[in-house]
XYZ file of C-alpha atoms in Angstrom:
567
model
C 26.479 22.488 -9.190
C 25.893 20.484 -5.449
C 24.614 17.001 -5.269
C 21.341 16.088 -3.993
C 20.790 12.648 -2.333
C 17.378 12.097 -0.419
C 17.582 10.122 2.308
C 14.318 7.556 1.900
C 12.791 4.684 3.748
C 8.678 4.736 3.674
C 9.337 2.454 7.075
C 9.769 4.290 10.103
C 13.116 3.842 12.914
C 15.398 2.481 10.023
C 17.860 5.619 11.249
C 17.249 7.806 7.805
C 17.143 10.885 10.732
C 20.672 9.442 11.781
C 22.167 8.557 8.865
C 21.480 12.003 7.241
C 22.761 14.425 10.989
C 26.235 11.761 10.609
C 26.555 11.816 6.780
C 26.036 15.501 6.832
C 28.758 16.259 9.289
C 31.075 13.389 7.888
C 31.187 15.457 4.572
C 31.835 18.819 6.218
C 34.383 17.416 8.150
C 35.931 16.400 5.255
C 35.531 19.958 3.764
C 32.648 19.569 1.514
C 29.527 22.693 1.853
C 26.542 20.864 3.037
C 23.436 21.452 3.638
C 20.349 19.492 5.069
C 16.891 20.127 4.607
C 14.633 18.385 7.161
C 11.780 16.825 5.171
C 9.971 15.229 7.831
C 6.921 16.559 9.952
C 8.286 15.284 13.050
C 11.578 17.679 12.193
C 14.429 15.147 14.119
C 17.375 16.363 12.049
C 16.183 19.715 13.390
C 16.428 18.991 17.286
C 19.699 16.469 16.283
C 21.556 19.629 15.874
C 20.500 21.412 19.308
C 18.339 23.515 17.169
C 15.037 24.861 18.640
C 12.157 24.748 15.993
C 10.493 28.137 17.441
C 13.683 29.787 17.298
C 14.137 29.393 13.456
C 13.137 32.369 11.034
C 11.339 30.275 8.860
C 11.036 26.401 8.369
C 10.771 24.112 4.947
C 7.393 24.254 5.400
C 7.423 28.470 4.300
C 9.594 27.397 1.497
C 7.126 24.801 0.580
C 3.619 26.603 0.781
C 5.110 30.138 1.186
C 7.825 30.260 -1.534
C 9.928 31.609 1.104
C 13.425 31.062 -0.636
C 15.438 28.491 0.976
C 18.725 31.125 1.126
C 18.143 32.918 3.945
C 16.048 30.085 5.619
C 18.745 27.615 6.583
C 20.973 28.125 9.852
C 24.189 27.252 10.924
C 25.000 24.079 12.795
C 27.731 22.938 15.344
C 29.993 21.581 12.061
C 31.500 23.861 10.365
C 30.799 24.322 6.495
C 27.248 22.352 7.212
C 23.568 23.980 7.137
C 20.497 23.371 7.960
C 16.837 23.941 6.906
C 14.290 22.970 9.480
C 11.200 21.889 9.802
C 8.316 22.038 12.088
C 5.056 20.175 12.682
C 3.355 22.457 10.701
C 4.737 20.261 7.362
C 2.029 17.447 7.886
C -0.684 19.961 6.736
C 1.692 20.272 4.250
C 0.555 17.935 1.657
C -2.706 19.599 1.902
C -2.204 23.321 1.316
C 0.232 21.950 -2.012
C -2.954 20.207 -3.959
C -3.947 23.890 -5.098
C 0.132 24.211 -6.193
C 1.020 24.347 -10.243
C 3.362 21.056 -10.527
C 2.741 20.508 -7.299
C 5.572 17.575 -7.110
C 8.554 20.128 -8.027
C 8.121 22.841 -5.541
C 10.992 21.003 -3.495
C 12.808 20.975 -6.294
C 11.858 24.611 -7.555
C 13.136 25.901 -4.160
C 16.244 24.166 -3.953
C 17.432 25.249 -7.596
C 18.437 28.975 -5.738
C 21.149 27.457 -3.322
C 22.750 23.845 -5.829
C 25.403 26.557 -6.591
C 26.290 27.178 -3.027
C 26.673 23.679 -1.421
C 28.176 20.222 -2.574
C 25.704 18.436 -1.822
C 22.453 18.130 -0.704
C 21.074 15.994 2.110
C 17.282 15.817 2.218
C 15.439 13.534 5.245
C 12.683 12.487 4.080
C 9.576 10.878 6.720
C 8.862 8.114 7.113
C 5.715 7.783 4.285
C 5.286 7.898 0.499
C 2.853 11.447 0.286
C 3.587 14.041 -1.513
C 6.495 15.829 0.744
C 8.888 12.851 0.121
C 7.659 12.516 -4.218
C 8.995 16.605 -4.168
C 12.101 15.318 -2.405
C 12.805 12.396 -4.766
C 11.521 14.337 -7.704
C 14.194 17.528 -6.497
C 17.354 14.723 -5.868
C 19.877 13.609 -7.418
C 20.107 10.021 -6.342
C 18.758 8.267 -3.302
C 20.085 6.208 -0.625
C 18.023 3.453 1.038
C 18.965 2.841 5.049
C 17.539 -0.375 5.663
C 17.384 -1.693 9.461
C 18.717 -5.292 9.406
C 15.437 -6.838 10.246
C 12.969 -8.645 7.968
C 10.190 -6.216 8.144
C 12.379 -3.522 6.891
C 12.816 -5.638 3.750
C 9.318 -5.593 2.967
C 9.045 -2.227 2.604
C 12.117 -1.794 0.144
C 9.771 -3.639 -2.743
C 6.960 -0.354 -2.860
C 9.998 2.211 -2.240
C 11.536 0.691 -6.007
C 8.098 0.814 -7.188
C 8.091 4.343 -6.019
C 11.546 5.262 -7.310
C 10.657 3.221 -10.969
C 7.120 5.887 -10.819
C 9.067 9.016 -10.167
C 12.020 8.497 -12.734
C 9.563 7.788 -15.288
C 7.062 10.607 -15.043
C 9.071 12.863 -13.134
C 12.779 12.764 -12.843
C 14.226 10.966 -15.388
C 18.248 11.200 -13.833
C 17.219 9.661 -10.006
C 19.594 6.644 -9.332
C 20.333 4.803 -6.288
C 22.824 5.859 -4.348
C 23.130 2.381 -2.315
C 21.419 0.443 0.174
C 22.635 1.088 3.737
C 22.268 -1.497 6.481
C 21.349 0.315 9.934
C 21.480 -1.229 13.222
C 23.617 -4.051 12.219
C 24.914 -6.162 14.943
C 27.517 -8.831 13.591
C 26.359 -11.585 16.753
C 22.543 -12.010 15.353
C 22.519 -14.586 12.448
C 19.190 -12.973 10.752
C 21.149 -9.425 10.778
C 23.528 -11.393 8.558
C 21.503 -12.776 6.892
C 19.664 -9.996 5.594
C 23.229 -7.970 4.296
C 23.918 -11.709 2.419
C 20.136 -11.351 0.821
C 20.261 -7.978 -0.121
C 24.298 -8.021 -1.575
C 22.880 -11.092 -3.431
C 19.597 -9.237 -4.780
C 21.476 -5.661 -5.401
C 24.919 -6.776 -5.687
C 27.377 -3.200 -5.439
C 24.381 -1.042 -5.064
C 24.462 -2.279 -1.330
C 27.605 -0.236 0.699
C 30.333 -2.130 1.816
C 29.827 -0.294 5.225
C 27.200 -1.053 7.928
C 26.037 1.478 10.439
C 26.265 -0.808 14.180
C 23.791 -0.373 16.974
C 25.849 1.844 19.142
C 24.658 3.451 22.130
C 26.898 6.486 21.520
C 24.816 7.105 18.214
C 21.545 7.198 20.747
C 22.926 9.075 22.726
C 24.397 11.931 20.523
C 21.205 13.276 19.447
C 19.835 14.489 23.277
C 23.321 16.369 22.919
C 22.664 18.296 19.987
C 25.445 17.027 18.171
C 26.148 14.416 15.148
C 28.372 11.633 16.583
C 31.630 12.652 15.234
C 31.781 15.346 17.816
C 30.134 14.044 20.660
C 31.979 10.478 20.692
C 34.479 10.330 17.423
C 36.116 7.068 18.970
C 33.047 5.275 19.112
C 31.761 2.105 16.938
C 28.772 4.466 15.159
C 31.112 7.634 14.477
C 34.034 5.422 13.437
C 31.546 3.545 11.129
C 29.875 7.088 9.699
C 33.560 8.205 8.400
C 35.182 4.243 7.165
C 36.640 3.584 4.425
C 34.611 2.175 1.704
C 35.840 0.782 -1.380
C 32.888 0.030 -3.682
C 30.658 3.647 -3.141
C 31.769 7.221 -3.979
C 29.507 9.832 -4.270
C 31.064 11.920 -7.283
C 34.322 11.039 -6.081
C 34.289 12.189 -2.494
C 33.063 9.402 -0.254
C 31.517 10.637 2.681
C 32.629 7.268 4.468
C 36.533 7.906 3.966
C 38.769 8.957 6.977
C 40.331 11.993 7.566
C 43.216 12.618 9.423
C 43.021 13.156 12.990
C 44.789 16.707 12.613
C 41.237 18.350 10.796
C 40.201 21.404 13.506
C 36.685 18.940 13.811
C 38.965 16.160 14.688
C 40.616 17.975 17.397
C 37.340 19.070 18.388
C 35.752 16.035 18.595
C 39.346 14.178 20.188
C 39.169 17.418 23.259
C 34.666 16.761 23.858
C 35.605 12.734 23.862
C 37.248 12.750 26.544
C 34.414 15.122 28.505
C 32.275 13.028 30.995
C 29.159 13.713 30.422
C 25.127 12.340 31.019
C 24.587 9.787 28.460
C 20.884 11.806 28.090
C 21.580 15.586 26.990
C 18.656 17.237 27.044
C 15.486 15.616 28.906
C 11.310 15.890 28.909
C 11.273 19.599 30.425
C 13.163 20.751 27.068
C 10.605 18.738 25.179
C 7.371 19.194 26.608
C 6.512 22.739 27.651
C 3.028 22.966 28.981
C 1.998 25.837 27.993
C 2.175 24.640 24.582
C -1.335 23.440 24.681
C -3.129 23.757 23.452
C -1.948 24.867 20.123
C -4.551 26.827 17.828
C -3.054 27.127 14.286
C -2.141 25.353 11.604
C 1.230 24.083 13.433
C -0.557 21.008 15.015
C -3.720 19.260 14.904
C -5.880 20.612 17.470
C -8.892 19.464 19.094
C -12.166 21.636 17.789
C -15.225 20.770 20.078
C -18.136 19.941 17.870
C -20.218 22.725 18.655
C -18.013 25.363 17.519
C -18.094 24.109 14.015
C -20.155 25.334 11.180
C -20.402 23.939 7.701
C -19.457 25.694 5.099
C -22.352 27.386 3.120
C -20.309 26.645 -0.363
C -19.358 23.549 -0.029
C -19.734 22.057 -3.590
C -21.054 18.865 -2.169
C -25.075 18.962 -1.678
C -26.206 15.307 -1.233
C -24.705 12.773 1.328
C -24.949 9.020 1.538
C -26.751 8.716 4.692
C -26.051 4.841 4.524
C -22.683 5.270 4.093
C -22.578 8.067 6.920
C -24.165 5.684 9.504
C -21.148 2.983 8.689
C -19.356 5.687 8.750
C -20.521 6.358 12.387
C -19.702 3.427 13.368
C -16.260 3.180 12.360
C -15.581 6.874 14.394
C -17.263 5.660 17.555
C -14.915 1.928 17.584
C -11.826 3.540 16.083
C -12.299 7.878 16.550
C -11.576 10.373 14.360
C -8.201 9.208 12.015
C -7.356 11.685 9.045
C -8.473 15.469 11.201
C -10.340 17.697 8.960
C -9.814 21.175 7.920
C -11.106 24.306 9.323
C -11.135 28.202 9.381
C -11.751 30.748 12.045
C -14.658 32.737 11.353
C -14.460 34.464 14.861
C -12.739 34.480 18.065
C -13.313 30.727 19.267
C -15.596 29.629 15.834
C -14.691 27.526 12.690
C -16.110 26.579 9.533
C -14.983 23.482 7.412
C -12.996 23.738 4.533
C -12.719 20.344 4.090
C -13.950 17.061 5.809
C -17.736 17.851 6.262
C -18.299 14.380 6.091
C -15.730 13.665 8.839
C -17.936 16.021 10.812
C -21.221 14.566 10.608
C -20.448 11.280 11.203
C -18.775 12.321 14.654
C -22.167 14.304 15.713
C -23.752 11.342 14.257
C -21.684 9.272 16.878
C -21.642 11.168 19.896
C -18.643 13.243 20.036
C -17.539 16.257 21.572
C -14.797 17.288 19.612
C -12.567 16.391 16.628
C -9.075 16.817 15.506
C -8.769 19.307 12.653
C -6.039 21.639 11.270
C -6.671 25.174 11.553
C -5.954 27.144 8.372
C -6.211 31.024 6.928
C -7.989 31.105 3.986
C -10.254 33.342 2.184
C -13.896 32.313 0.580
C -12.368 31.393 -2.786
C -9.479 29.659 -1.776
C -11.871 27.856 0.767
C -14.197 27.134 -1.798
C -11.341 25.502 -4.138
C -10.076 23.697 -1.358
C -13.389 22.161 -0.986
C -13.977 21.381 -4.530
C -10.404 19.644 -5.448
C -10.656 17.573 -2.004
C -13.959 16.099 -3.064
C -12.861 15.791 -6.758
C -9.559 14.362 -5.526
C -11.888 11.184 -4.293
C -14.659 11.297 -6.825
C -17.580 12.655 -3.842
C -18.758 15.035 -6.599
C -21.585 14.770 -8.947
C -20.999 16.304 -12.525
C -23.941 18.786 -11.352
C -22.024 19.625 -8.014
C -18.574 19.989 -9.924
C -20.410 22.183 -12.462
C -22.354 24.461 -10.236
C -18.850 24.973 -8.061
C -16.917 25.624 -11.271
C -19.450 28.250 -12.494
C -19.660 30.082 -8.924
C -15.899 30.341 -9.122
C -16.128 32.114 -12.346
C -18.637 34.190 -11.438
C -18.253 35.178 -7.833
C -14.500 35.675 -8.208
C -14.172 36.736 -11.776
C -12.640 34.241 -13.122
C -11.722 32.756 -16.644
C -12.084 29.212 -17.242
C -8.438 29.347 -18.460
C -7.888 31.007 -15.076
C -9.327 28.364 -13.145
C -8.280 25.569 -15.036
C -4.426 27.086 -13.515
C -6.076 27.360 -10.351
C -7.483 23.578 -9.776
C -5.099 21.678 -12.082
C -7.915 20.633 -14.581
C -7.865 21.281 -18.351
C -9.890 24.058 -19.853
C -12.338 21.633 -21.735
C -12.809 19.669 -18.866
C -14.442 23.199 -17.360
C -16.411 24.062 -20.082
C -17.840 21.038 -21.018
C -19.290 20.226 -16.657
C -20.433 23.795 -17.700
C -22.304 23.342 -20.510
C -24.571 20.847 -18.172
C -26.027 23.813 -16.899
C -27.906 24.372 -20.404
C -30.133 21.113 -19.093
C -33.407 21.037 -18.896
C -33.778 20.827 -14.816
C -35.454 17.566 -14.714
C -32.517 15.880 -16.816
C -29.840 17.995 -14.617
C -31.721 15.942 -11.424
C -31.027 12.787 -12.999
C -27.002 13.798 -13.333
C -27.051 14.551 -10.195
C -28.544 11.035 -8.944
C -26.397 9.415 -11.243
C -29.438 7.736 -12.803
C -27.766 9.017 -16.278
C -23.942 9.470 -16.817
C -21.927 11.966 -18.770
C -22.260 10.481 -21.700
C -25.851 10.469 -22.000
C -25.466 13.709 -21.271
C -23.175 14.956 -23.655
C -25.152 13.171 -26.281
C -28.347 15.156 -25.355
C -26.642 18.391 -25.140
C -26.276 17.983 -29.128
C -29.970 18.546 -29.250
C -30.883 22.185 -29.135
C -34.453 21.181 -29.012
C -35.503 21.282 -24.697
C -38.738 19.142 -25.199
C -36.801 16.139 -26.782
C -33.997 16.296 -24.994
C -36.532 15.759 -22.533
C -38.448 13.142 -23.965
C -35.418 10.997 -24.641
C -34.337 11.691 -21.562
C -37.656 10.274 -20.260
C -36.704 7.103 -22.536
C -33.098 6.462 -20.978
C -34.823 6.180 -17.752
C -37.525 3.248 -19.142
C -35.552 1.743 -21.907
C -32.463 2.010 -20.208
C -30.836 2.837 -23.280
C -27.358 2.892 -24.301
C -24.888 6.177 -24.592
C -24.653 4.760 -27.593
C -28.275 4.270 -28.700
C -28.484 8.290 -27.560
C -26.304 9.023 -29.746
C -27.742 8.118 -32.748
C -30.953 9.064 -31.710
C -29.722 12.479 -31.447
C -27.351 12.316 -35.110
C -31.103 11.343 -36.725
C -32.655 14.052 -34.859
C -30.098 16.308 -36.362
C -30.730 15.010 -40.261
C -33.920 15.123 -40.042
C -34.417 18.776 -38.450
C -37.081 19.744 -36.355
C -39.983 19.977 -39.326
C -39.728 16.078 -39.889
C -40.751 13.716 -37.629
C -37.995 12.993 -35.587
C -36.544 9.179 -34.592
C -37.063 10.108 -30.860
C -41.040 10.626 -32.017
C -41.134 7.128 -33.777
C -39.429 5.232 -31.259
C -42.430 7.309 -29.185
C -44.903 5.087 -30.642
C -43.007 2.333 -30.460
C -42.095 2.004 -26.861
C -45.429 2.542 -25.632
C -47.600 0.386 -27.473
C -49.267 -1.532 -24.890
C -48.731 -4.679 -27.172
C -45.115 -4.995 -25.635
C -46.710 -4.664 -21.784
C -48.879 -7.415 -22.153
C -46.097 -9.507 -23.573
C -43.982 -8.712 -21.160
C -46.317 -9.053 -18.578
C -46.954 -12.662 -20.121
C -43.887 -13.566 -20.497
C -42.887 -12.638 -16.613
C -46.486 -14.732 -15.530
C -44.869 -17.995 -17.473
C -41.065 -18.412 -16.166
C -42.754 -17.051 -12.783
C -39.131 -14.219 -13.641
C -39.266 -10.468 -14.562
C -39.195 -10.118 -18.477
C -37.790 -6.734 -20.167
C -38.636 -5.888 -23.243
C -37.564 -3.102 -25.593
C -37.452 -2.323 -29.121
C -35.953 0.941 -30.698
C -37.523 3.088 -33.565
C -36.257 0.559 -37.003
C -38.518 -2.254 -34.989
C -35.615 -3.997 -33.801
C -35.777 -5.037 -30.149
C -35.041 -7.468 -27.692
C -35.624 -9.905 -24.692
C -34.227 -10.347 -21.428
C -34.853 -11.837 -18.807
C -33.223 -11.743 -15.240
C -31.951 -14.588 -12.800
C -30.645 -14.452 -9.932
C -28.346 -17.753 -9.171
C -27.271 -20.665 -11.343
C -30.379 -22.775 -10.313
C -32.558 -20.137 -11.135
C -31.133 -20.297 -14.613
C -31.055 -24.064 -14.979
C -35.064 -23.926 -14.128
C -35.239 -20.916 -17.338
C -33.663 -23.198 -19.223
C -35.075 -26.441 -18.580
C -38.579 -23.756 -19.549
C -37.246 -23.265 -22.154
C -36.232 -27.519 -23.408
C -39.781 -28.037 -22.568
C -41.220 -25.436 -24.885
C -38.893 -26.275 -27.514
C -40.462 -30.002 -27.724
């Protein structure tokens, strides 16, 4: 069973990919069967081995989203015994597409399980974020190596990463351990670098690798030649540091920092290549920029789409958009642009329909934009409705009635059972059933719930009453008297106990609530105290009088009036 190690740090530019590339090459040079999984949409580990993402049969994106097997997606590298599952820019959109997946935090773990017996080590190069892909990597890993740049800002990000590791360890992967902290871009001449090393050592002790990775031009040049530094220049300081003996840290008793004999076939090849004259920069901009690649019109890139070619989704679960909030978003878009792309699907040769992001689309129109950044997805009607529903639920943008209507639409239109729908969207079946029951309430009550004049607690209490007329009567009293959920539950319980033939508690309450004496009292007190006063009374005769005040000064004024009346 191979050991799985994630190379992770949410801060960018700390040397994660450089560490992954050269650690893997060092392991392979020692005869360890090694696999790199490039889990970063930038695909630097892929290009760092001279592999063009466009030539790969499949990438980690297909393995995660389309369930392609990893065994068959890997490609051989220039190092014997070292394979790589590459990445593409598609991976940037995978986090949205993984929302529908059951147990989405374990997708990578399930994919890797088919190849753990084929490799001694599997290294996962993580992206500079703590998103769903990185969570997948940490859930799949046995341990994590944390590269730390020898600069102050690198220390600040460690706390968040350690907190994420703690959460994953407690909820998703109890066996996850920290392999160690690796100091990178170290310059012994700088006092700050030495202080950071001592700070790490003092705080984390033996968890910090004794070996440090220095700043070295050969480490920077090697990726442009598509080679790890031990093949590009085996005698450089960068190469030696990745093969240096480290007595305090071992990985399954096979320490990747231990030196190997120069007689190893790969080492001989290194020595030969090291003496070959070559330019510092291998591949130039011509190999990175291809003008015929733009503009992209697929899910693998962020596309700029004309707003005039986009139409909203008629089945969008969200039917109400707060105009004031839209205006605020529009002002932000005017100043900063659209930061998060929307998701679209093609409906014609050059027309699109919104899957997710209609609020950003409306704000872009209000701001006078002509284009908007977007991902282009392939999805049928059912998947589009599910994706829109899930996005809005996760952001808590939908009201209860919108959620209920969308649940019912998915069940009726696509023949889903509540059980099947719960599996598809990750909600409990009981939750789905409770939302759908709301549609049995009178239309006026549904409107109140939609407009958030009452909440789910009130609605559930009203559902316990079978008589629609009584439901409406109590609903109106909720609005007039501001009845609490508990009070509505009491009224519903009393009605069920007295039965429909007796005068029910709501009718008794109605008599008291409509008493004109209370209106006269309220008006008199409001005039006497020069502030709004609320008088309420329940069916038993109990009630309260509430005085409103805006600030401390008004409160003191009311107290003074009470004191005067007391005298």
